[in-house]
CSV table of C-alpha atoms and ligand atoms in Angstrom, one decimal:
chain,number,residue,atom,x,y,z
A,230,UNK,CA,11.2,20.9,-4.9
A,231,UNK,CA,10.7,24.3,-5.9
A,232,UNK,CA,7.7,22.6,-8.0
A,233,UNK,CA,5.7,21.4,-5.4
A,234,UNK,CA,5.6,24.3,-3.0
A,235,UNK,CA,4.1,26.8,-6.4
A,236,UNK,CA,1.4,24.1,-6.6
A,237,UNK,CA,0.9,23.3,-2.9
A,238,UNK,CA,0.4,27.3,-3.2
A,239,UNK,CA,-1.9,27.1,-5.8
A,240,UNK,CA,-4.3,24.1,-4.0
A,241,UNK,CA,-4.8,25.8,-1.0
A,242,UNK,CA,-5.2,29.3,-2.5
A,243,UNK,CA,-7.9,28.0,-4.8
A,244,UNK,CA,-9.5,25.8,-1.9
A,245,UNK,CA,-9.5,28.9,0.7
A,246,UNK,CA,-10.8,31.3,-1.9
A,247,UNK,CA,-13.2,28.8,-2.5
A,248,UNK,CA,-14.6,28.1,1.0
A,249,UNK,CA,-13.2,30.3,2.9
A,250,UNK,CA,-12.2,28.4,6.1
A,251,UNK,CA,-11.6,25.1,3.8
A,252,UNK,CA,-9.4,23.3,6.5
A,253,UNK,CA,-6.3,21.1,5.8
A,254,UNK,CA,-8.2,18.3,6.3
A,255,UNK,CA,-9.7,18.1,3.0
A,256,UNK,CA,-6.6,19.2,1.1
A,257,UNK,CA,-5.2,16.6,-1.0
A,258,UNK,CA,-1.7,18.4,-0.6
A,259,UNK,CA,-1.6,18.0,2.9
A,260,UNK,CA,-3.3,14.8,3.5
A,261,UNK,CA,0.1,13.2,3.7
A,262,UNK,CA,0.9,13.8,7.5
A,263,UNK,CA,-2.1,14.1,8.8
A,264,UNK,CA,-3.7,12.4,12.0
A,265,UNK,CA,-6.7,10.8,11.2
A,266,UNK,CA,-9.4,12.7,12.9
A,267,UNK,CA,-11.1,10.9,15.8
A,268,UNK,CA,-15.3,12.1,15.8
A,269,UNK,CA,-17.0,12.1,18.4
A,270,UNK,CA,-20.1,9.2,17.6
A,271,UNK,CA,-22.7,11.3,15.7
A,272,UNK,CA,-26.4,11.6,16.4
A,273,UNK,CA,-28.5,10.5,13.6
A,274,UNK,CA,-31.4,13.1,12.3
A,275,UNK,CA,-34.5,12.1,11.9
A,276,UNK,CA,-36.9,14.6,11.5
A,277,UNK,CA,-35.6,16.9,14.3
A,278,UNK,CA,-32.1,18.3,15.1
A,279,UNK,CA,-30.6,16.3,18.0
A,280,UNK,CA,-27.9,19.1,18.4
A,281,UNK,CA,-28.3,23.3,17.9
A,282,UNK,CA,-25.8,22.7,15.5
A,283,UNK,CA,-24.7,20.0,13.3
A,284,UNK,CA,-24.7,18.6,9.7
A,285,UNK,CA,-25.7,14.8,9.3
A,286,UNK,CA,-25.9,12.7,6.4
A,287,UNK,CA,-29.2,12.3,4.4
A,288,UNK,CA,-29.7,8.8,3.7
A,289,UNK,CA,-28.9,7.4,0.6
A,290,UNK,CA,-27.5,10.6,-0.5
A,291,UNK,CA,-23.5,11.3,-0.9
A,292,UNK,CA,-23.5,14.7,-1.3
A,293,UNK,CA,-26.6,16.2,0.3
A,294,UNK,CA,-26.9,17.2,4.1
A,295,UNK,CA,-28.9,18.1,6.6
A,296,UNK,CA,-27.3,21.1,8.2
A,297,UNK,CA,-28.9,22.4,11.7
A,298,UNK,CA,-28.2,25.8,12.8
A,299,UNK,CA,-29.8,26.9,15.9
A,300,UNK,CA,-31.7,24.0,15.6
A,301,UNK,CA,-33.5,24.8,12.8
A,302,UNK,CA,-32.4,21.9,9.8
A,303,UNK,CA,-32.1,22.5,6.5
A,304,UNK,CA,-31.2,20.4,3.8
A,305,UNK,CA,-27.9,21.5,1.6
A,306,UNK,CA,-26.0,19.8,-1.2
A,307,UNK,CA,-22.3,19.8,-1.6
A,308,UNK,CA,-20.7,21.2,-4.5
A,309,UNK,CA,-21.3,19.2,-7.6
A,310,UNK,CA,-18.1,17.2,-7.8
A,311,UNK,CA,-17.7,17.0,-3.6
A,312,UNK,CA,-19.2,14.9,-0.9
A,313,UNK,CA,-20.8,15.0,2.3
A,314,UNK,CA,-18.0,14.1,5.1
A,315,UNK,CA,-19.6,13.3,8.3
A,316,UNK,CA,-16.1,12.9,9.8
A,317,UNK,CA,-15.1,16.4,8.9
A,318,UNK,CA,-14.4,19.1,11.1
A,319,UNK,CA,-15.0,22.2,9.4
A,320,UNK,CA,-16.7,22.7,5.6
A,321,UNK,CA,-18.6,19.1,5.4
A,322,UNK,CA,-17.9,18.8,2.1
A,323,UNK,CA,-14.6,17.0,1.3
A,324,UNK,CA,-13.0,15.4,-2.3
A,325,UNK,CA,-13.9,11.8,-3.3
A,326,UNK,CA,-10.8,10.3,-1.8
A,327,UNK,CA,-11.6,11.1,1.7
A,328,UNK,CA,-14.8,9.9,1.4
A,329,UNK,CA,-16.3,6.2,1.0
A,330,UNK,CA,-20.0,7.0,-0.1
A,331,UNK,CA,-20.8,3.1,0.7
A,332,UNK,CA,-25.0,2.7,1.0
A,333,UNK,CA,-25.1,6.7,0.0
A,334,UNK,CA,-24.8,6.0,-3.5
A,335,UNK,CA,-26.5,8.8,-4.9
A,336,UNK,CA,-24.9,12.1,-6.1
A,337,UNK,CA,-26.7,15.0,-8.1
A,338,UNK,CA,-26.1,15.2,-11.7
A,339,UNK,CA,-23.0,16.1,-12.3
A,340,UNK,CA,-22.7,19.9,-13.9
A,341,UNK,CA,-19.8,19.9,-16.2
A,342,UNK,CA,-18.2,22.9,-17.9
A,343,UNK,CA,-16.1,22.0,-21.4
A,344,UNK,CA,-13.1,21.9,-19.4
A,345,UNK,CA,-14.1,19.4,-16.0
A,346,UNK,CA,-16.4,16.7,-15.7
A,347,UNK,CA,-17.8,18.1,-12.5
A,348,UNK,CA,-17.0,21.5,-11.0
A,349,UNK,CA,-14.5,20.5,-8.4
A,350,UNK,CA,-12.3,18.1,-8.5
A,351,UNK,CA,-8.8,16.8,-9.1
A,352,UNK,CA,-8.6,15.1,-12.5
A,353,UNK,CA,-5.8,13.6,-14.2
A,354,UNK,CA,-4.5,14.5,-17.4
A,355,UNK,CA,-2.5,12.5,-20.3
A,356,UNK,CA,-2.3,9.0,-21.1
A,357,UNK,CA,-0.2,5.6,-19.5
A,358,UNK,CA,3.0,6.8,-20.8
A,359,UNK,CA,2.6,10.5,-19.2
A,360,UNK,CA,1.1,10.5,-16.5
A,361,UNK,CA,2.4,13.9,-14.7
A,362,UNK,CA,-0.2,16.2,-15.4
A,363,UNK,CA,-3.5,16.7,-13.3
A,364,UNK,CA,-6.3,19.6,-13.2
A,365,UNK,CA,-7.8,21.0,-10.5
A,366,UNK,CA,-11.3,22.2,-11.1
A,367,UNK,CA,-12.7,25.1,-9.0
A,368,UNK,CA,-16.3,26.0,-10.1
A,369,UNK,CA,-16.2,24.2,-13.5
A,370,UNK,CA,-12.7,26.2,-14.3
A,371,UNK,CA,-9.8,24.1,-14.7
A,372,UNK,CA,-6.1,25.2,-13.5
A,373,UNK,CA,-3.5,22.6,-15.0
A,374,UNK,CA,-0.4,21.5,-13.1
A,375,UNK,CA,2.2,19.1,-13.3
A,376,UNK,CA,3.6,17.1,-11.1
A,377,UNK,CA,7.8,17.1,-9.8
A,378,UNK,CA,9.7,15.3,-12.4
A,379,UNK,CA,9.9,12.1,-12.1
A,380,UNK,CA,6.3,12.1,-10.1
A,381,UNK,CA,3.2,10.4,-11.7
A,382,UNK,CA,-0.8,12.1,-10.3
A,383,UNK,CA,-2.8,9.3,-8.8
A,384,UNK,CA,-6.5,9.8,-8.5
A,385,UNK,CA,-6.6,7.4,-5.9
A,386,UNK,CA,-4.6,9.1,-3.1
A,387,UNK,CA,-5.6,12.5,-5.1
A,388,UNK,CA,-1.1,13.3,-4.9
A,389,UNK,CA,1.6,13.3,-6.7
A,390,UNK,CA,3.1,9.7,-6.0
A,391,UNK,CA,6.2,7.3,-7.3
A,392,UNK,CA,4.8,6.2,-10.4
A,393,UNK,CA,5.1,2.6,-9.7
A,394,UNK,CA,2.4,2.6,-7.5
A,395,UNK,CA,0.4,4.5,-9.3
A,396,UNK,CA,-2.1,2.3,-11.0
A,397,UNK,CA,-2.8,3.8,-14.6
A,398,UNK,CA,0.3,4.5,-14.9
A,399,UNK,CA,3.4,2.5,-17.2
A,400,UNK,CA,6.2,3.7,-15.4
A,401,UNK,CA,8.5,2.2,-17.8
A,402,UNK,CA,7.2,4.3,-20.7
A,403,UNK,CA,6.5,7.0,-18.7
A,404,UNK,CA,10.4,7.4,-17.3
A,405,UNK,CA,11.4,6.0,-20.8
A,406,UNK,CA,13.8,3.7,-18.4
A,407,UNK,CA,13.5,0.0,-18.3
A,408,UNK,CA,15.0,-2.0,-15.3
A,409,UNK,CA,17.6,-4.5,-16.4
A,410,UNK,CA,17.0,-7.8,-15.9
A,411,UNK,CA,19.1,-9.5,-13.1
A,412,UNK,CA,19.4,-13.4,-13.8
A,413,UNK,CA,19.0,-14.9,-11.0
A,414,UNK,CA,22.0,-16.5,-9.6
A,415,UNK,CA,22.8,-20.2,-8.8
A,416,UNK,CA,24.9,-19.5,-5.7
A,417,UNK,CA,23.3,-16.4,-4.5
A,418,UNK,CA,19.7,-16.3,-5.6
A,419,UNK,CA,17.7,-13.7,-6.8
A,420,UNK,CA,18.8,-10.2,-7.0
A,421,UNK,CA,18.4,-7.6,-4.1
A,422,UNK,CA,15.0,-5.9,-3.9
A,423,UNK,CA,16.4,-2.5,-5.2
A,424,UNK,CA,19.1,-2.1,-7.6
A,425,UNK,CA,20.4,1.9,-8.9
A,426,UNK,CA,21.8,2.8,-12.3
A,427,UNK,CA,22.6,5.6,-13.8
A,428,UNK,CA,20.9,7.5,-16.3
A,429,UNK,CA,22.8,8.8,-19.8
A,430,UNK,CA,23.1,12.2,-20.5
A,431,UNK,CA,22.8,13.5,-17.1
A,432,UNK,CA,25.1,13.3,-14.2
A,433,UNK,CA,22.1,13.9,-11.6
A,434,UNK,CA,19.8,11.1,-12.8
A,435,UNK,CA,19.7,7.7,-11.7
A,436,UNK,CA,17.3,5.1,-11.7
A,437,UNK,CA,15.8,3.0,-8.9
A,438,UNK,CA,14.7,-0.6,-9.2
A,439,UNK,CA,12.3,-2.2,-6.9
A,440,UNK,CA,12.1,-5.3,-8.4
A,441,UNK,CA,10.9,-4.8,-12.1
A,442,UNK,CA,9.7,-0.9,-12.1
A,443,UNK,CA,11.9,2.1,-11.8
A,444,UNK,CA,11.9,5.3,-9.8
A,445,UNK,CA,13.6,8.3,-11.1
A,446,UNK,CA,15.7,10.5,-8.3
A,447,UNK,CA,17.9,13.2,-8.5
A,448,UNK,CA,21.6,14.6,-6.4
A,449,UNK,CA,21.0,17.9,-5.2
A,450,UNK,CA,23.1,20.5,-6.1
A,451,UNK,CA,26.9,20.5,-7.1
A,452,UNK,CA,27.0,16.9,-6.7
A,453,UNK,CA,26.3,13.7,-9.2
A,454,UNK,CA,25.5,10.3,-9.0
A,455,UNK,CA,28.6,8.1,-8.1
A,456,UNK,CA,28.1,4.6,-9.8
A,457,UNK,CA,30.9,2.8,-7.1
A,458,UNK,CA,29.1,3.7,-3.9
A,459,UNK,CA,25.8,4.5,-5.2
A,460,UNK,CA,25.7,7.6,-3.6
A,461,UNK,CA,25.5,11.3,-5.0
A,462,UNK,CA,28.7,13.2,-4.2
A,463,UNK,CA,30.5,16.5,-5.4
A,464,UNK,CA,29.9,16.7,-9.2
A,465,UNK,CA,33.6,17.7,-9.6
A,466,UNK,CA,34.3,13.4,-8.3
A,467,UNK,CA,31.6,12.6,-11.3
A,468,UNK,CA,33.3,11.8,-14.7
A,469,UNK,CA,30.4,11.8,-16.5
A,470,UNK,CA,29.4,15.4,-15.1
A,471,UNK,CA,29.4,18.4,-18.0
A,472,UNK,CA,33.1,20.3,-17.4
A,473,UNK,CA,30.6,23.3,-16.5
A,474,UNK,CA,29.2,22.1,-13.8
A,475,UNK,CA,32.3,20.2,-12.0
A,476,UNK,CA,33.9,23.3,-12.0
A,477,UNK,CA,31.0,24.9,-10.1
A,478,UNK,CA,31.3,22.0,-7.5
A,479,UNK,CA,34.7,22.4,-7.6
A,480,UNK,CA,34.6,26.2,-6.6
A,481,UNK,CA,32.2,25.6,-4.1
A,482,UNK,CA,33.7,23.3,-2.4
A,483,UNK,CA,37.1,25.5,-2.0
A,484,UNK,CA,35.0,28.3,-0.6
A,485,UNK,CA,33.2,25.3,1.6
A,486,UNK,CA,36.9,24.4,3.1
A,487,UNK,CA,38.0,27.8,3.3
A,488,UNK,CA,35.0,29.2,5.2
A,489,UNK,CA,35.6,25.5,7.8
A,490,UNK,CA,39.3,26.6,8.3
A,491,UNK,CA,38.1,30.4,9.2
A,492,UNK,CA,35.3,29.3,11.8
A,493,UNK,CA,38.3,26.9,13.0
A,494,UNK,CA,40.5,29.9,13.3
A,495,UNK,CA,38.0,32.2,15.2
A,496,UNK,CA,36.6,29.2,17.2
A,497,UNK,CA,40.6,28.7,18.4
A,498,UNK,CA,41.4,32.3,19.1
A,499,UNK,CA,37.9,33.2,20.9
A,500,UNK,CA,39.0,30.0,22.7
A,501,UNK,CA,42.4,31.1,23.2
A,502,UNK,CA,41.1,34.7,24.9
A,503,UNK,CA,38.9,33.5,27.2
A,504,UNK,CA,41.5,31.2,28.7
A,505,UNK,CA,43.7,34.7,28.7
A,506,UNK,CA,40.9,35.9,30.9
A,507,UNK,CA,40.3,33.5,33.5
B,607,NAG,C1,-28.5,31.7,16.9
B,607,NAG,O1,-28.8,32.0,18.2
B,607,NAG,C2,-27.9,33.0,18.8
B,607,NAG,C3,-28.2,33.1,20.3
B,607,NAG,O2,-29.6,32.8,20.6
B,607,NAG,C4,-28.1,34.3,18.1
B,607,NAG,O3,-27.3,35.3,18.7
B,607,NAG,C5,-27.8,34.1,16.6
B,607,NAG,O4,-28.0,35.3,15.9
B,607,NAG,C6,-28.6,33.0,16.0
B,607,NAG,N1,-28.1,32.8,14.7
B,607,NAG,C7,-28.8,32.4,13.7
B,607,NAG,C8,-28.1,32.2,12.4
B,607,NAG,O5,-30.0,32.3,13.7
B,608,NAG,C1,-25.0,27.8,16.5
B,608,NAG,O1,-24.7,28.6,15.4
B,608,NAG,C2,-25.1,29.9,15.5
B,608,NAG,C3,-24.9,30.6,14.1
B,608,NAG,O2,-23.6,30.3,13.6
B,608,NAG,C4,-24.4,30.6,16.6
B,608,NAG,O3,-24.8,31.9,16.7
B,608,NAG,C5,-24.7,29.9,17.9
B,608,NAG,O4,-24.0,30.4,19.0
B,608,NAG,C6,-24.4,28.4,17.8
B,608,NAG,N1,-24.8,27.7,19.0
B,608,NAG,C7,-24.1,26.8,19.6
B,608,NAG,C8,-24.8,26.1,20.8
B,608,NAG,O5,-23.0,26.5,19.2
B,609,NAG,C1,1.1,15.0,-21.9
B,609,NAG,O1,-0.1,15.4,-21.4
B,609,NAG,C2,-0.3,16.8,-21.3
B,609,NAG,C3,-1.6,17.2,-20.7
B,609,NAG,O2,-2.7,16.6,-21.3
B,609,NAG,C4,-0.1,17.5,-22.7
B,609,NAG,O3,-0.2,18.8,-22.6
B,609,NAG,C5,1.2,17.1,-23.3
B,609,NAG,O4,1.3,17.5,-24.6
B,609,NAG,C6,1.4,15.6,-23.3
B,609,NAG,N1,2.7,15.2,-23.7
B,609,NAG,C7,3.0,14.3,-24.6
B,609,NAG,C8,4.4,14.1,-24.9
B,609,NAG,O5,2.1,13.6,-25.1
């Protein structure tokens, strides 16, 4: 957790430095939650600003604009690596994934540095089997990050996403967990869509199975993964949790019970006064 909110950080510091009012909306690290926008319908230039203000596309062109200001146009390119939004709100430029070129098929040439390919952009690093590494690149500089364990990059919705739906990815290899086969039985059928298991050597870890591909998760903290219920509970319940560790639980859970049966206590004796009072 701690993970993603350094390089959530680091996205949107490099983005604002970078553009200065660079809005959410064309931040891959927010794009999760966010309401498509609704435009207004455009006007189309052609040869003359229709507003005072404005950018419009230049046709056939994915990354070059026609920007009016006080309706005086001029024509702009994004940054090499960006493309002309024409659904954007703020900075018209936006990454790849937000923006479907279609009939603008053009770009300029692309200008890259010995570290990126073009000068913005998010990239991904490694191969099939390790696929959690991805660079951002802000004017031809590269700044590397890696994604929460477990997490694979996908350049196609430019986040960190379950690895079995990211497509150059071998989750399988990549985890280095492969889902048991479940033969499928006469009386009850196939198996259930999603199936857990635990993972060895660590009493956090378990494995999810939809259908052939796993997902890695993890029990937050003081508690392991329980192999009856499926569920995580207090490490010091977890056999196969280091002696270390169900102490801790252990410990924190007295203090948990203790601080109940004080609150209890107050919560019954402030009670108990202002019944004395009335
Ligand atoms: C645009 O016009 C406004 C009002 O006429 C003026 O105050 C402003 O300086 C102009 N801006 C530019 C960039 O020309
Ligand atoms: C257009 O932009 C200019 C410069 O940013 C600004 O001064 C002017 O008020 C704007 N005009 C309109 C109609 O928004
Ligand atoms: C995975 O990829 C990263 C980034 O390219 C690299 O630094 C790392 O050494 C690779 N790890 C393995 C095990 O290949």
């Amino acid at each position: 957790m701690d993970k993603t909110l350094i390089v959530l950080a680091c996205l949107c510091g490099f983005a604002a430095a970078q553009f200065g009012g660079f809005g959410q909306s064309s931040n891959p690290a927010f794009s999760r939650n966010q309401q498509p926008i609704q435009p207004a319908p455009k006007a189309t230039y052609a040869g003359s600003c229709p507003e005072l203000n404005g950018t419009y596309p230049v046709p056939g062109s994915c990354d070059a604009y026609i920007q009016c200001i006080n309706g005086t146009a001029e024509e702009r390119l994004c940054p090499d690596g960006l493309r002309f939004n024409p659904e954007a709100a703020g900075y018209p430029c936006s990454y790849p994934n937000e923006v479907a070129c279609l009939e603008r098929s053009s770009l300029q040439p692309a200008q890259p540095t010995d570290q990126c390919e073009h000068q913005f952009g998010y990239y991904k690093l490694g191969d099939r089997s390790n696929c959690s590494y991805f660079r951002n690149c802000v004017s031809g500089v590269a700044y590397d990050f890696q994604c929460p364990e477990g997490l694979a990059w996908s350049s196609a919705s430019y986040r960190c996403d379950w690895p079995d739906e990211v497509e150059d990815c071998d989750a399988e290899a990549f985890l280095g967990f492969r889902c048991p086969e479940v033969p499928v039985s006469r009386e009850l059928g196939p198996p259930a869509g999603f199936r857990y298991y635990r993972a060895e050597n660590n009493c956090q870890k378990y494995f999810l199975c939809l259908g052939t591909k796993p997902r890695v998760l993890f029990c937050g903290k003081n508690t392991g993964y329980d192999d009856l219920t499926n569920t995580c509970v207090s490490a010091d319940q977890v056999d196969a949790c280091p002696v270390q560790l169900r102490e801790e639980a252990a410990r924190a859970r007295a203090e948990a019970e203790q601080l109940l049966a004080k609150e209890l206590e107050f919560n019954a004796k402030t009670t108990n006064k202002r019944r004395n009072q009335f």
